[in-house]
């Protein structure tokens, strides 16, 4: 079956530090990959996505590159801010019919950025 | 601006009460989902629907029920709330050709 494995948290960084949250996946086929962010007390928001190998998704200074050879989609940001404190979820979906379109989520990584 | 709405945001209710969590979306999405999110943050799919009059149970067994009488509306009902139902409930939707899901802001339910 499909699965997503995320780096366990919590992760605590100082402001302006470099961030990496690791994500690897297992999928039958060629998935589309996503990063979602959940701010305190809110639902999930799509942060970025990539739909094929070597694609780079980017948004708000965050980036992730779809690496088929290592089945990875690591999230990075060069300089984090306090406002980036949130829970980050990696997810995948397979393009197809029915249940294949459902998102499979990782377990989430809590990020806290200290001033 | 949210296109998927959940009410209430917070609910504290006594054991044994019947409750309905509301979820509505204005995007015309055919697929809708309910997730339960535990304190460890992990998301568990409890119900989903691929269209009107279509509902299925998700990966996590739940005592709740859902209905899909209208495309835009996907309410979740607990006939008799228990403390073990205390959790955050997230509703989401996705449409034809859309990548990923749009989530509501969630309902945080506490059963005392």
XYZ file of N, CA, C and O in Angstrom, chain A residues 31-111:
324
model
N 3.137 8.978 -7.719
C 2.257 9.856 -6.955
C 2.509 11.337 -7.204
O 3.569 11.723 -7.708
N 1.532 12.146 -6.848
C 1.730 13.580 -6.638
C 2.003 13.779 -5.148
O 1.450 13.064 -4.312
N 2.860 14.735 -4.843
C 3.314 14.922 -3.466
C 2.980 16.324 -2.972
O 2.985 17.287 -3.754
N 2.701 16.426 -1.682
C 2.231 17.679 -1.100
C 2.878 17.901 0.258
O 3.220 16.947 0.969
N 2.973 19.175 0.606
C 3.208 19.571 1.987
C 2.049 20.460 2.412
O 1.699 21.422 1.718
N 1.457 20.095 3.567
C 0.414 20.899 4.186
C 0.955 21.480 5.485
O 1.796 20.871 6.155
N 0.406 22.643 5.866
C 0.785 23.273 7.122
C -0.464 23.518 7.954
O -1.530 23.868 7.413
N -0.359 23.282 9.247
C -1.476 23.505 10.169
C -1.017 24.450 11.271
O -0.220 24.074 12.136
N -1.535 25.674 11.246
C -1.227 26.648 12.290
C -2.113 26.361 13.508
O -3.179 25.748 13.374
N -1.696 26.781 14.680
C -2.440 26.461 15.908
C -3.920 26.809 15.802
O -4.286 27.915 15.419
N -4.756 25.845 16.123
C -6.196 26.070 16.141
C -6.864 26.116 14.785
O -8.043 26.455 14.688
N -6.130 25.762 13.739
C -6.677 25.858 12.380
C -6.707 24.498 11.696
O -6.181 23.503 12.210
N -7.339 24.469 10.511
C -7.266 23.286 9.665
C -5.976 23.294 8.868
O -5.118 24.167 9.045
N -5.846 22.340 7.973
C -4.639 22.247 7.158
C -4.746 23.152 5.935
O -5.820 23.297 5.347
N -3.605 23.731 5.537
C -3.539 24.536 4.318
C -2.475 23.932 3.409
O -1.419 23.524 3.881
N -2.771 23.910 2.126
C -1.770 23.432 1.179
C -0.611 24.417 1.130
O -0.802 25.611 0.883
N 0.601 23.931 1.354
C 1.789 24.782 1.326
C 2.454 24.738 -0.045
O 2.764 25.763 -0.634
N 2.680 23.533 -0.559
C 3.258 23.394 -1.883
C 3.009 21.981 -2.388
O 2.658 21.096 -1.613
N 3.214 21.809 -3.702
C 2.995 20.492 -4.288
C 3.961 20.263 -5.442
O 4.530 21.214 -5.990
N 4.103 18.983 -5.816
C 4.879 18.606 -7.001
C 4.218 17.381 -7.601
O 3.831 16.459 -6.874
N 4.045 17.376 -8.899
C 3.251 16.322 -9.528
C 4.063 15.322 -10.315
O 3.533 14.294 -10.728
N 5.352 15.592 -10.551
C 6.160 14.598 -11.247
C 7.616 14.717 -10.810
O 8.034 15.712 -10.214
N 8.369 13.675 -11.125
C 9.765 13.597 -10.697
C 10.557 14.824 -11.131
O 10.380 15.334 -12.243
N 11.396 15.305 -10.208
C 12.289 16.448 -10.397
C 11.571 17.796 -10.322
O 12.227 18.838 -10.387
N 10.263 17.784 -10.184
C 9.533 19.043 -9.966
C 9.939 19.617 -8.619
O 10.138 18.883 -7.656
N 10.004 20.934 -8.557
C 10.235 21.610 -7.284
C 8.997 22.436 -6.971
O 8.611 23.299 -7.756
N 8.405 22.175 -5.810
C 7.313 23.011 -5.331
C 7.886 24.081 -4.427
O 8.844 23.840 -3.690
N 7.294 25.282 -4.462
C 7.799 26.356 -3.608
C 6.674 27.308 -3.249
O 5.739 27.524 -4.025
N 6.771 27.866 -2.047
C 5.777 28.818 -1.570
C 6.268 29.399 -0.251
O 6.764 28.665 0.604
N 6.132 30.706 -0.077
C 6.458 31.395 1.185
C 7.886 31.097 1.655
O 8.160 31.043 2.853
N 8.803 30.882 0.734
C 10.191 30.601 1.095
C 10.480 29.134 1.344
O 11.638 28.743 1.513
N 9.451 28.307 1.364
C 9.624 26.864 1.519
C 9.807 26.216 0.142
O 9.224 26.670 -0.839
N 10.605 25.155 0.111
C 10.809 24.413 -1.132
C 10.852 22.924 -0.834
O 11.255 22.511 0.265
N 10.461 22.134 -1.834
C 10.627 20.686 -1.754
C 10.754 20.155 -3.169
O 10.027 20.588 -4.066
N 11.668 19.211 -3.369
C 11.908 18.644 -4.693
C 11.519 17.182 -4.706
O 11.901 16.412 -3.810
N 10.765 16.798 -5.693
C 10.290 15.430 -5.870
C 11.460 14.594 -6.374
O 11.884 14.724 -7.527
N 11.976 13.714 -5.531
C 13.127 12.870 -5.894
C 12.646 11.433 -6.040
O 12.452 10.731 -5.051
N 12.481 11.018 -7.275
C 11.983 9.662 -7.517
C 13.016 8.615 -7.115
O 12.686 7.558 -6.584
N 14.294 8.905 -7.344
C 15.325 7.902 -7.091
C 15.482 7.579 -5.612
O 15.855 6.465 -5.258
N 15.171 8.566 -4.756
C 15.254 8.329 -3.315
C 13.876 8.306 -2.665
O 13.776 8.217 -1.440
N 12.832 8.359 -3.471
C 11.427 8.427 -3.006
C 11.290 9.403 -1.849
O 10.789 9.074 -0.769
N 11.745 10.631 -2.091
C 11.734 11.621 -1.018
C 11.139 12.942 -1.483
O 11.089 13.227 -2.697
N 10.722 13.733 -0.515
C 10.131 15.060 -0.794
C 10.395 15.921 0.436
O 9.486 16.363 1.120
N 11.635 16.186 0.718
C 12.034 16.895 1.937
C 11.683 18.376 1.850
O 11.946 19.027 0.833
N 11.155 18.903 2.935
C 10.791 20.317 3.004
C 11.963 21.126 3.551
O 12.569 20.739 4.565
N 12.266 22.258 2.893
C 13.378 23.098 3.327
C 12.980 24.561 3.325
O 12.145 24.994 2.523
N 13.615 25.309 4.224
C 13.500 26.767 4.210
C 14.812 27.330 4.724
O 15.341 26.864 5.735
N 15.298 28.324 4.033
C 16.628 28.841 4.350
C 16.697 29.624 5.644
O 17.737 29.616 6.324
N 15.619 30.289 6.016
C 15.653 31.155 7.188
C 14.247 31.197 7.785
O 13.362 31.884 7.267
N 14.048 30.458 8.864
C 12.704 30.360 9.430
C 12.381 31.573 10.304
O 13.274 32.225 10.852
N 11.086 31.832 10.426
C 10.583 32.914 11.249
C 9.683 32.349 12.343
O 9.174 31.222 12.216
N 9.460 33.141 13.376
C 8.579 32.694 14.455
C 7.207 32.312 13.913
O 6.583 31.346 14.365
N 6.760 33.044 12.908
C 5.439 32.794 12.318
C 5.355 31.472 11.556
O 4.259 31.050 11.161
N 6.479 30.798 11.354
C 6.472 29.479 10.706
C 6.160 28.360 11.693
O 6.030 27.192 11.294
N 6.062 28.677 12.958
C 5.736 27.668 13.965
C 4.377 27.066 13.653
O 3.361 27.775 13.593
N 4.364 25.758 13.446
C 3.144 25.073 12.995
C 3.447 23.580 12.933
O 4.563 23.145 13.221
N 2.438 22.819 12.534
C 2.637 21.399 12.255
C 2.647 21.212 10.742
O 1.787 21.760 10.042
N 3.602 20.456 10.250
C 3.775 20.240 8.816
C 3.506 18.778 8.488
O 4.041 17.875 9.139
N 2.666 18.579 7.456
C 2.291 17.231 7.032
C 2.732 17.010 5.588
O 2.423 17.809 4.709
N 3.401 15.894 5.361
C 3.709 15.446 4.010
C 2.588 14.509 3.565
O 2.018 13.772 4.392
N 2.245 14.532 2.284
C 1.142 13.694 1.812
C 1.350 13.325 0.355
O 2.089 13.984 -0.378
N 0.687 12.257 -0.065
C 0.740 11.848 -1.463
C -0.636 11.427 -1.946
O -1.501 11.048 -1.161
N -0.814 11.494 -3.248
C -1.995 10.934 -3.879
C -1.590 10.359 -5.218
O -0.622 10.815 -5.834
N -2.323 9.353 -5.631
C -2.107 8.765 -6.942
C -3.201 9.245 -7.862
O -4.376 9.265 -7.482
N -2.857 9.655 -9.037
C -3.849 10.118 -9.997
C -4.559 8.899 -10.564
O -3.943 8.008 -11.113
N -5.855 8.862 -10.344
C -6.621 7.720 -10.821
C -8.047 7.862 -10.358
O -8.467 8.937 -9.934
N -8.784 6.784 -10.393
C -10.189 6.856 -10.014
C -10.384 6.424 -8.567
O -9.557 5.733 -7.998
N -11.480 6.861 -8.007
C -11.945 6.397 -6.716
C -10.953 6.603 -5.599
O -10.363 7.668 -5.463
N -10.762 5.558 -4.792
C -9.973 5.690 -3.581
C -8.518 5.998 -3.875
O -7.782 6.457 -3.012
N -8.077 5.738 -5.105
C -6.693 6.048 -5.441
C -6.429 7.548 -5.342
O -5.293 7.975 -5.184
N -7.486 8.362 -5.434
C -7.288 9.802 -5.360
C -7.159 10.288 -3.940
O -6.865 11.441 -3.708
N -7.416 9.432 -2.947
C -7.354 9.892 -1.570
C -5.930 10.246 -1.181
O -4.972 9.612 -1.609
N -5.822 11.263 -0.345
C -4.514 11.640 0.184
C -4.089 10.673 1.282
O -4.891 10.303 2.125
N -2.832 10.290 1.258
C -2.216 9.552 2.353
C -1.290 10.523 3.065
O -0.386 11.094 2.441
N -1.492 10.713 4.369
C -0.729 11.696 5.137
C 0.364 11.031 5.963
O 0.207 9.904 6.444
N 1.446 11.763 6.164
C 2.410 11.403 7.180
C 1.875 11.791 8.550
O 0.779 12.351 8.671
N 2.634 11.506 9.573
C 2.145 11.692 10.947
C 2.308 13.113 11.458
O 1.880 13.427 12.562
N 2.906 13.993 10.668
C 3.035 15.398 11.063
C 4.310 15.665 11.866
O 4.766 14.813 12.633
N 4.867 16.848 11.667
C 6.063 17.285 12.397
C 5.799 18.664 12.984
O 5.502 19.603 12.243
N 5.881 18.742 14.306
C 5.676 20.015 14.999
C 6.961 20.845 14.923
O 8.032 20.369 15.319
N 6.838 22.066 14.413
C 7.973 22.991 14.354
C 7.702 24.169 15.274
O 6.647 24.793 15.191
